[in-house]
PDB file of C-alpha atoms in Angstrom:
ATOM      1  CA  MET A   1     -12.463  -6.671  -8.082  1.00 87.00           C
ATOM      2  CA  LYS A   2     -13.857  -3.150  -7.796  1.00 93.00           C
ATOM      3  CA  ILE A   3     -11.537  -0.950  -9.518  1.00 96.00           C
ATOM      4  CA  LEU A   4     -10.411   2.662  -9.269  1.00 97.00           C
ATOM      5  CA  LEU A   5      -8.746   3.668 -12.368  1.00 97.00           C
ATOM      6  CA  VAL A   6      -7.592   7.507 -12.662  1.00 97.00           C
ATOM      7  CA  GLU A   7      -5.502   8.041 -15.684  1.00 95.00           C
ATOM      8  CA  ASP A   8      -5.646  11.200 -18.219  1.00 93.00           C
ATOM      9  CA  ASP A   9      -4.506   9.768 -21.443  1.00 92.00           C
ATOM     10  CA  LYS A  10      -7.866   9.063 -23.161  1.00 94.00           C
ATOM     11  CA  LEU A  11      -6.363   6.333 -25.494  1.00 95.00           C
ATOM     12  CA  LEU A  12      -4.524   4.073 -22.414  1.00 94.00           C
ATOM     13  CA  ASN A  13      -7.519   4.949 -19.912  1.00 96.00           C
ATOM     14  CA  HIS A  14      -9.948   3.253 -22.614  1.00 96.00           C
ATOM     15  CA  HIS A  15      -7.668   0.319 -23.351  1.00 96.00           C
ATOM     16  CA  LEU A  16      -7.428  -0.377 -19.505  1.00 96.00           C
ATOM     17  CA  THR A  17     -10.913  -0.124 -19.010  1.00 96.00           C
ATOM     18  CA  THR A  18     -11.469  -2.462 -21.589  1.00 96.00           C
ATOM     19  CA  LEU A  19      -8.838  -4.830 -20.441  1.00 94.00           C
ATOM     20  CA  LEU A  20     -10.025  -4.901 -16.642  1.00 95.00           C
ATOM     21  CA  THR A  21     -13.593  -5.557 -17.685  1.00 95.00           C
ATOM     22  CA  GLU A  22     -12.821  -7.817 -20.207  1.00 93.00           C
ATOM     23  CA  ALA A  23     -11.324  -9.619 -16.930  1.00 91.00           C
ATOM     24  CA  GLN A  24     -14.507  -9.795 -14.968  1.00 90.00           C
ATOM     25  CA  ASN A  25     -13.532  -6.347 -12.917  1.00 93.00           C
ATOM     26  CA  GLN A  26     -15.834  -3.598 -12.250  1.00 94.00           C
ATOM     27  CA  VAL A  27     -14.275  -0.337 -13.326  1.00 96.00           C
ATOM     28  CA  HIS A  28     -14.607   3.009 -11.923  1.00 96.00           C
ATOM     29  CA  SER A  29     -12.725   5.356 -14.221  1.00 96.00           C
ATOM     30  CA  THR A  30     -12.102   8.770 -14.314  1.00 96.00           C
ATOM     31  CA  ASP A  31      -9.044  11.395 -15.400  1.00 95.00           C
ATOM     32  CA  SER A  32      -9.883  13.476 -12.876  1.00 95.00           C
ATOM     33  CA  ALA A  33      -8.662  13.492  -9.455  1.00 95.00           C
ATOM     34  CA  GLN A  34     -11.448  15.238  -7.697  1.00 95.00           C
ATOM     35  CA  VAL A  35     -13.731  12.667  -9.176  1.00 96.00           C
ATOM     36  CA  ALA A  36     -11.559  10.027  -8.066  1.00 96.00           C
ATOM     37  CA  LEU A  37     -11.701  11.462  -4.222  1.00 95.00           C
ATOM     38  CA  HIS A  38     -15.441  11.020  -5.115  1.00 94.00           C
ATOM     39  CA  TYR A  39     -15.678   7.463  -5.944  1.00 94.00           C
ATOM     40  CA  ALA A  40     -13.409   6.310  -3.212  1.00 94.00           C
ATOM     41  CA  ALA A  41     -15.498   8.039  -0.877  1.00 90.00           C
ATOM     42  CA  ASP A  42     -19.174   6.797  -1.989  1.00 89.00           C
ATOM     43  CA  TYR A  43     -18.101   3.369  -3.370  1.00 89.00           C
ATOM     44  CA  PRO A  44     -16.593   0.480  -2.225  1.00 88.00           C
ATOM     45  CA  ILE A  45     -13.211  -0.041  -3.847  1.00 92.00           C
ATOM     46  CA  ASP A  46     -10.914  -3.026  -3.465  1.00 90.00           C
ATOM     47  CA  VAL A  47      -7.912  -1.453  -5.419  1.00 94.00           C
ATOM     48  CA  GLY A  48      -6.812   1.901  -7.163  1.00 96.00           C
ATOM     49  CA  ILE A  49      -4.907   2.615 -10.279  1.00 97.00           C
ATOM     50  CA  ILE A  50      -3.258   5.866 -10.391  1.00 96.00           C
ATOM     51  CA  ASP A  51      -1.083   7.737 -12.835  1.00 93.00           C
ATOM     52  CA  LEU A  52       0.885  10.000 -11.591  1.00 88.00           C
ATOM     53  CA  GLY A  53       0.601  13.104 -14.159  1.00 85.00           C
ATOM     54  CA  LEU A  54      -3.129  14.470 -14.030  1.00 90.00           C
ATOM     55  CA  PRO A  55      -4.544  17.531 -15.044  1.00 90.00           C
ATOM     56  CA  ASP A  56      -6.072  18.849 -11.747  1.00 93.00           C
ATOM     57  CA  MET A  57      -4.082  17.428  -8.978  1.00 92.00           C
ATOM     58  CA  ASP A  58      -0.640  15.433  -8.849  1.00 90.00           C
ATOM     59  CA  GLY A  59      -1.345  12.273  -8.730  1.00 92.00           C
ATOM     60  CA  LEU A  60       1.115  11.878  -5.491  1.00 93.00           C
ATOM     61  CA  GLN A  61      -1.208  14.595  -3.913  1.00 94.00           C
ATOM     62  CA  LEU A  62      -4.136  12.301  -4.756  1.00 95.00           C
ATOM     63  CA  ILE A  63      -2.661   9.552  -3.018  1.00 94.00           C
ATOM     64  CA  SER A  64      -1.612  11.513  -0.141  1.00 93.00           C
ATOM     65  CA  ARG A  65      -5.231  13.051   0.055  1.00 93.00           C
ATOM     66  CA  LEU A  66      -6.729   9.274   0.093  1.00 93.00           C
ATOM     67  CA  ARG A  67      -5.072   8.571   2.545  1.00 89.00           C
ATOM     68  CA  GLU A  68      -5.445  11.358   4.952  1.00 88.00           C
ATOM     69  CA  GLN A  69      -9.339  10.537   4.462  1.00 88.00           C
ATOM     70  CA  GLN A  70      -8.332   7.274   6.251  1.00 82.00           C
ATOM     71  CA  ILE A  71      -9.372   5.509   2.597  1.00 87.00           C
ATOM     72  CA  PRO A  72      -7.082   2.209   3.038  1.00 82.00           C
ATOM     73  CA  PHE A  73      -7.486   0.171  -0.194  1.00 89.00           C
ATOM     74  CA  PRO A  74      -4.394  -0.677  -1.926  1.00 91.00           C
ATOM     75  CA  ILE A  75      -2.834   1.472  -4.473  1.00 94.00           C
ATOM     76  CA  ILE A  76      -0.846   0.988  -7.666  1.00 94.00           C
ATOM     77  CA  VAL A  77       0.733   3.797  -9.417  1.00 93.00           C
ATOM     78  CA  LEU A  78       1.429   4.034 -12.907  1.00 90.00           C
ATOM     79  CA  THR A  79       4.566   5.941 -14.130  1.00 83.00           C
ATOM     80  CA  ALA A  80       6.119   6.662 -17.149  1.00 80.00           C
ATOM     81  CA  ARG A  81       9.276   7.773 -14.886  1.00 71.00           C
ATOM     82  CA  GLY A  82      11.661   4.892 -14.355  1.00 67.00           C
ATOM     83  CA  ASN A  83      14.241   6.451 -11.460  1.00 69.00           C
ATOM     84  CA  TRP A  84      13.815   4.810  -7.948  1.00 72.00           C
ATOM     85  CA  GLN A  85      13.503   8.066  -6.382  1.00 74.00           C
ATOM     86  CA  ASP A  86      10.219   9.000  -8.056  1.00 73.00           C
ATOM     87  CA  LYS A  87       8.965   5.467  -7.049  1.00 78.00           C
ATOM     88  CA  VAL A  88      10.257   6.254  -3.307  1.00 81.00           C
ATOM     89  CA  GLU A  89       7.841   9.570  -3.366  1.00 83.00           C
ATOM     90  CA  GLY A  90       4.870   7.206  -4.603  1.00 84.00           C
ATOM     91  CA  LEU A  91       5.647   4.900  -1.896  1.00 86.00           C
ATOM     92  CA  GLU A  92       5.748   7.547   0.648  1.00 85.00           C
ATOM     93  CA  ALA A  93       2.692   9.425  -0.308  1.00 87.00           C
ATOM     94  CA  GLY A  94       1.039   5.923   0.652  1.00 88.00           C
ATOM     95  CA  ALA A  95       1.137   4.051  -2.770  1.00 90.00           C
ATOM     96  CA  ASP A  96       1.548   0.136  -2.122  1.00 88.00           C
ATOM     97  CA  ASP A  97       3.298  -0.899  -5.374  1.00 89.00           C
ATOM     98  CA  TYR A  98       4.167   0.914  -9.017  1.00 86.00           C
ATOM     99  CA  LEU A  99       4.057  -0.095 -12.986  1.00 89.00           C
ATOM    100  CA  VAL A 100       6.495   1.630 -15.354  1.00 87.00           C
ATOM    101  CA  LYS A 101       4.876   2.454 -18.602  1.00 86.00           C
ATOM    102  CA  PRO A 102       5.048   0.722 -20.970  1.00 86.00           C
ATOM    103  CA  PHE A 103       3.851  -2.691 -19.355  1.00 88.00           C
ATOM    104  CA  GLN A 104       2.429  -5.770 -20.009  1.00 89.00           C
ATOM    105  CA  LYS A 105      -1.534  -6.527 -19.583  1.00 88.00           C
ATOM    106  CA  ASP A 106      -0.225  -9.733 -17.668  1.00 89.00           C
ATOM    107  CA  GLU A 107       1.694  -7.967 -15.335  1.00 89.00           C
ATOM    108  CA  LEU A 108      -0.624  -5.559 -14.374  1.00 92.00           C
ATOM    109  CA  LEU A 109      -3.524  -8.003 -13.799  1.00 91.00           C
ATOM    110  CA  ALA A 110      -0.939 -10.003 -11.883  1.00 88.00           C
ATOM    111  CA  ARG A 111      -0.093  -6.912  -9.489  1.00 88.00           C
ATOM    112  CA  LEU A 112      -3.565  -6.134  -8.877  1.00 91.00           C
ATOM    113  CA  ASN A 113      -4.411  -9.560  -7.982  1.00 86.00           C
ATOM    114  CA  ALA A 114      -1.590  -9.898  -5.539  1.00 82.00           C
ATOM    115  CA  LEU A 115      -2.498  -6.443  -3.984  1.00 83.00           C
ATOM    116  CA  VAL A 116      -6.161  -7.333  -3.198  1.00 84.00           C
ATOM    117  CA  ARG A 117      -5.363 -10.954  -2.177  1.00 76.00           C
ATOM    118  CA  ARG A 118      -2.817  -9.419   0.190  1.00 70.00           C
ATOM    119  CA  SER A 119      -5.059  -6.911   1.109  1.00 69.00           C
ATOM    120  CA  ALA A 120      -7.560  -9.101   2.206  1.00 65.00           C
ATOM    121  CA  GLY A 121      -5.402 -11.866   4.084  1.00 56.00           C
ATOM    122  CA  PHE A 122      -5.971 -10.865   7.816  1.00 47.00           C
ATOM    123  CA  ILE A 123      -6.423 -13.995   9.609  1.00 44.00           C
ATOM    124  CA  SER A 124      -6.157 -12.508  13.215  1.00 49.00           C
ATOM    125  CA  PRO A 125      -8.412 -10.245  15.124  1.00 62.00           C
ATOM    126  CA  ARG A 126      -5.610  -8.406  17.450  1.00 72.00           C
ATOM    127  CA  VAL A 127      -1.968  -8.234  18.259  1.00 77.00           C
ATOM    128  CA  LYS A 128      -0.930  -6.312  21.511  1.00 78.00           C
ATOM    129  CA  ALA A 129       2.309  -4.870  22.226  1.00 75.00           C
ATOM    130  CA  GLY A 130       2.736  -2.140  25.354  1.00 75.00           C
ATOM    131  CA  ASP A 131       0.921   0.765  23.832  1.00 79.00           C
ATOM    132  CA  TYR A 132       0.119  -0.683  20.235  1.00 84.00           C
ATOM    133  CA  GLU A 133      -3.071  -2.606  19.141  1.00 85.00           C
ATOM    134  CA  LEU A 134      -3.230  -3.836  15.921  1.00 82.00           C
ATOM    135  CA  ASP A 135      -6.838  -4.687  15.139  1.00 78.00           C
ATOM    136  CA  LEU A 136      -7.086  -6.564  11.520  1.00 66.00           C
ATOM    137  CA  SER A 137     -10.527  -6.898  11.043  1.00 63.00           C
ATOM    138  CA  ARG A 138     -11.113  -3.200  11.662  1.00 66.00           C
ATOM    139  CA  LYS A 139      -7.954  -2.316   9.753  1.00 66.00           C
ATOM    140  CA  GLU A 140      -6.626   0.311  12.592  1.00 76.00           C
ATOM    141  CA  LEU A 141      -4.022   0.565  14.664  1.00 84.00           C
ATOM    142  CA  THR A 142      -4.142   2.055  18.074  1.00 85.00           C
ATOM    143  CA  VAL A 143      -1.017   3.718  19.530  1.00 83.00           C
ATOM    144  CA  ALA A 144      -1.654   4.832  23.154  1.00 78.00           C
ATOM    145  CA  GLY A 145      -5.789   4.746  22.511  1.00 80.00           C
ATOM    146  CA  GLU A 146      -5.285   6.804  19.219  1.00 83.00           C
ATOM    147  CA  VAL A 147      -6.517   5.231  16.352  1.00 84.00           C
ATOM    148  CA  THR A 148      -4.278   5.251  13.160  1.00 84.00           C
ATOM    149  CA  VAL A 149      -5.355   4.004   9.846  1.00 80.00           C
ATOM    150  CA  LEU A 150      -2.597   1.784   8.095  1.00 82.00           C
ATOM    151  CA  THR A 151      -2.499   0.879   4.438  1.00 81.00           C
ATOM    152  CA  SER A 152      -3.133  -2.777   3.462  1.00 78.00           C
ATOM    153  CA  PHE A 153       0.452  -3.421   3.024  1.00 83.00           C
ATOM    154  CA  GLU A 154       1.490  -1.433   6.034  1.00 87.00           C
ATOM    155  CA  TYR A 155      -0.636  -3.851   7.968  1.00 84.00           C
ATOM    156  CA  LEU A 156       0.747  -7.137   6.509  1.00 85.00           C
ATOM    157  CA  ILE A 157       4.168  -5.804   7.296  1.00 90.00           C
ATOM    158  CA  LEU A 158       3.353  -4.920  10.736  1.00 89.00           C
ATOM    159  CA  GLU A 159       1.698  -8.086  11.534  1.00 86.00           C
ATOM    160  CA  TYR A 160       4.619 -10.060  10.620  1.00 87.00           C
ATOM    161  CA  LEU A 161       6.736  -7.944  12.375  1.00 90.00           C
ATOM    162  CA  MET A 162       4.983  -7.973  15.676  1.00 85.00           C
ATOM    163  CA  ARG A 163       4.288 -11.819  15.191  1.00 81.00           C
ATOM    164  CA  ASN A 164       7.588 -12.683  15.169  1.00 84.00           C
ATOM    165  CA  ALA A 165       8.393  -9.572  17.759  1.00 84.00           C
ATOM    166  CA  ARG A 166      12.294  -9.964  19.033  1.00 85.00           C
ATOM    167  CA  GLN A 167      13.224 -12.090  16.189  1.00 87.00           C
ATOM    168  CA  VAL A 168      15.078 -10.644  12.928  1.00 92.00           C
ATOM    169  CA  VAL A 169      12.595 -10.470   9.796  1.00 92.00           C
ATOM    170  CA  SER A 170      14.622 -10.122   6.763  1.00 93.00           C
ATOM    171  CA  LYS A 171      13.427  -8.135   3.458  1.00 91.00           C
ATOM    172  CA  GLN A 172      12.784 -11.093   1.483  1.00 89.00           C
ATOM    173  CA  GLN A 173      10.323 -12.614   4.048  1.00 89.00           C
ATOM    174  CA  LEU A 174       8.771  -9.540   4.072  1.00 90.00           C
ATOM    175  CA  LEU A 175       8.559  -9.158   0.127  1.00 88.00           C
ATOM    176  CA  ASP A 176       6.940 -12.615   0.336  1.00 84.00           C
ATOM    177  CA  GLN A 177       3.998 -11.590   2.785  1.00 81.00           C
ATOM    178  CA  LEU A 178       3.532  -8.917   0.083  1.00 81.00           C
ATOM    179  CA  TYR A 179       3.696 -10.512  -3.574  1.00 78.00           C
ATOM    180  CA  GLY A 180       3.862 -14.256  -2.264  1.00 71.00           C
ATOM    181  CA  ASP A 181       6.107 -15.035  -5.177  1.00 63.00           C
ATOM    182  CA  GLY A 182       9.415 -13.776  -4.346  1.00 56.00           C
ATOM    183  CA  GLU A 183       9.040 -10.856  -6.528  1.00 66.00           C
ATOM    184  CA  GLY A 184       9.397  -7.171  -5.591  1.00 74.00           C
ATOM    185  CA  ASP A 185      12.102  -4.375  -5.139  1.00 81.00           C
ATOM    186  CA  PRO A 186      13.809  -4.592  -1.617  1.00 83.00           C
ATOM    187  CA  ASN A 187      13.655  -1.015  -1.333  1.00 85.00           C
ATOM    188  CA  THR A 188       9.651  -1.061  -1.486  1.00 86.00           C
ATOM    189  CA  ILE A 189      10.195  -2.486   2.049  1.00 90.00           C
ATOM    190  CA  GLU A 190      12.516  -0.112   2.942  1.00 92.00           C
ATOM    191  CA  VAL A 191       9.863   2.921   2.332  1.00 90.00           C
ATOM    192  CA  MET A 192       7.165   0.665   3.877  1.00 90.00           C
ATOM    193  CA  VAL A 193       9.101   0.359   7.265  1.00 93.00           C
ATOM    194  CA  SER A 194      10.116   4.098   7.047  1.00 93.00           C
ATOM    195  CA  ARG A 195       6.628   5.050   6.902  1.00 91.00           C
ATOM    196  CA  LEU A 196       5.423   2.542   9.796  1.00 92.00           C
ATOM    197  CA  ARG A 197       8.150   4.168  12.082  1.00 91.00           C
ATOM    198  CA  LYS A 198       6.408   7.548  11.613  1.00 90.00           C
ATOM    199  CA  LYS A 199       3.126   6.270  12.337  1.00 89.00           C
ATOM    200  CA  LEU A 200       4.237   4.294  15.355  1.00 88.00           C
ATOM    201  CA  ASP A 201       6.571   6.695  16.880  1.00 86.00           C
ATOM    202  CA  PRO A 202       6.119  10.005  15.186  1.00 82.00           C
ATOM    203  CA  GLU A 203       8.476  11.724  17.736  1.00 81.00           C
ATOM    204  CA  GLY A 204      11.306   9.282  17.677  1.00 77.00           C
ATOM    205  CA  VAL A 205      11.456   8.063  21.266  1.00 78.00           C
ATOM    206  CA  ILE A 206      10.467   4.716  21.467  1.00 79.00           C
ATOM    207  CA  SER A 207      12.106   3.107  18.319  1.00 84.00           C
ATOM    208  CA  PRO A 208       9.746  -0.260  18.176  1.00 89.00           C
ATOM    209  CA  ILE A 209      11.255  -1.428  14.732  1.00 92.00           C
ATOM    210  CA  SER A 210      15.114  -1.456  14.363  1.00 93.00           C
ATOM    211  CA  THR A 211      17.100  -1.945  11.489  1.00 93.00           C
ATOM    212  CA  ILE A 212      19.511  -5.182  11.487  1.00 93.00           C
ATOM    213  CA  ARG A 213      22.287  -4.299   9.428  1.00 89.00           C
ATOM    214  CA  ARG A 214      22.332  -6.264   6.547  1.00 87.00           C
ATOM    215  CA  GLN A 215      19.925  -8.963   8.193  1.00 93.00           C
ATOM    216  CA  GLY A 216      16.505  -7.203   8.361  1.00 93.00           C
ATOM    217  CA  TYR A 217      14.590  -5.791  10.867  1.00 95.00           C
ATOM    218  CA  ILE A 218      12.911  -6.496  14.264  1.00 93.00           C
ATOM    219  CA  PHE A 219      10.295  -5.282  16.495  1.00 91.00           C
ATOM    220  CA  ASN A 220      11.464  -4.584  19.813  1.00 87.00           C
ATOM    221  CA  LEU A 221       8.318  -4.954  21.701  1.00 79.00           C
ATOM    222  CA  SER A 222       6.976  -8.488  23.055  1.00 70.00           C
ATOM    223  CA  CYS A 223       3.567  -9.037  21.600  1.00 63.00           C
ATOM    224  CA  SER A 224       0.218 -10.963  23.032  1.00 57.00           C
TER     225      SER A 224
END
């Protein structure tokens, strides 16, 4: 894997760089958000690891900047903040997963592998529904002719919902699509779906994704 590591703690940065390199990964390591933006724009990256407490830019702002620049590689957030609200903020900014410090090295490697495996798991070139067209090969969503870039995990959720259009899909089914092993926080799905709704229907008029209380979600349009 080609990994972008953004961590300002010099000891932890060195430790993680060594760990990831020994696991046969190529690591672009920095303690600067500005340098990270440069790496992300100029080098092929499979996954990003971003700490929230950076000296030159808040980690959430860095994630938002990456997404604004339509850089879709999956991102895992490292945080010392364990409460759910902080995790929600990271996910809403565009992250795909989070890991609370301190953590075990095996858990980090497993999360990274899951992120990359799932983000590469696109199998069909296009799914269409009304004004929506999901091009999985190009990693683009077209809404009424306008291109909107989704993150890898947003793709996986939207693809599954569209392929199961007009059927109720549970949070557990969506978690299985993302992590494949039944792990993961169901609240993550709520944040991801909220992000998708904003991208699919920014005016709140069409409501393509509905919540079915205590059951899950349903994509309301027929797909082809």
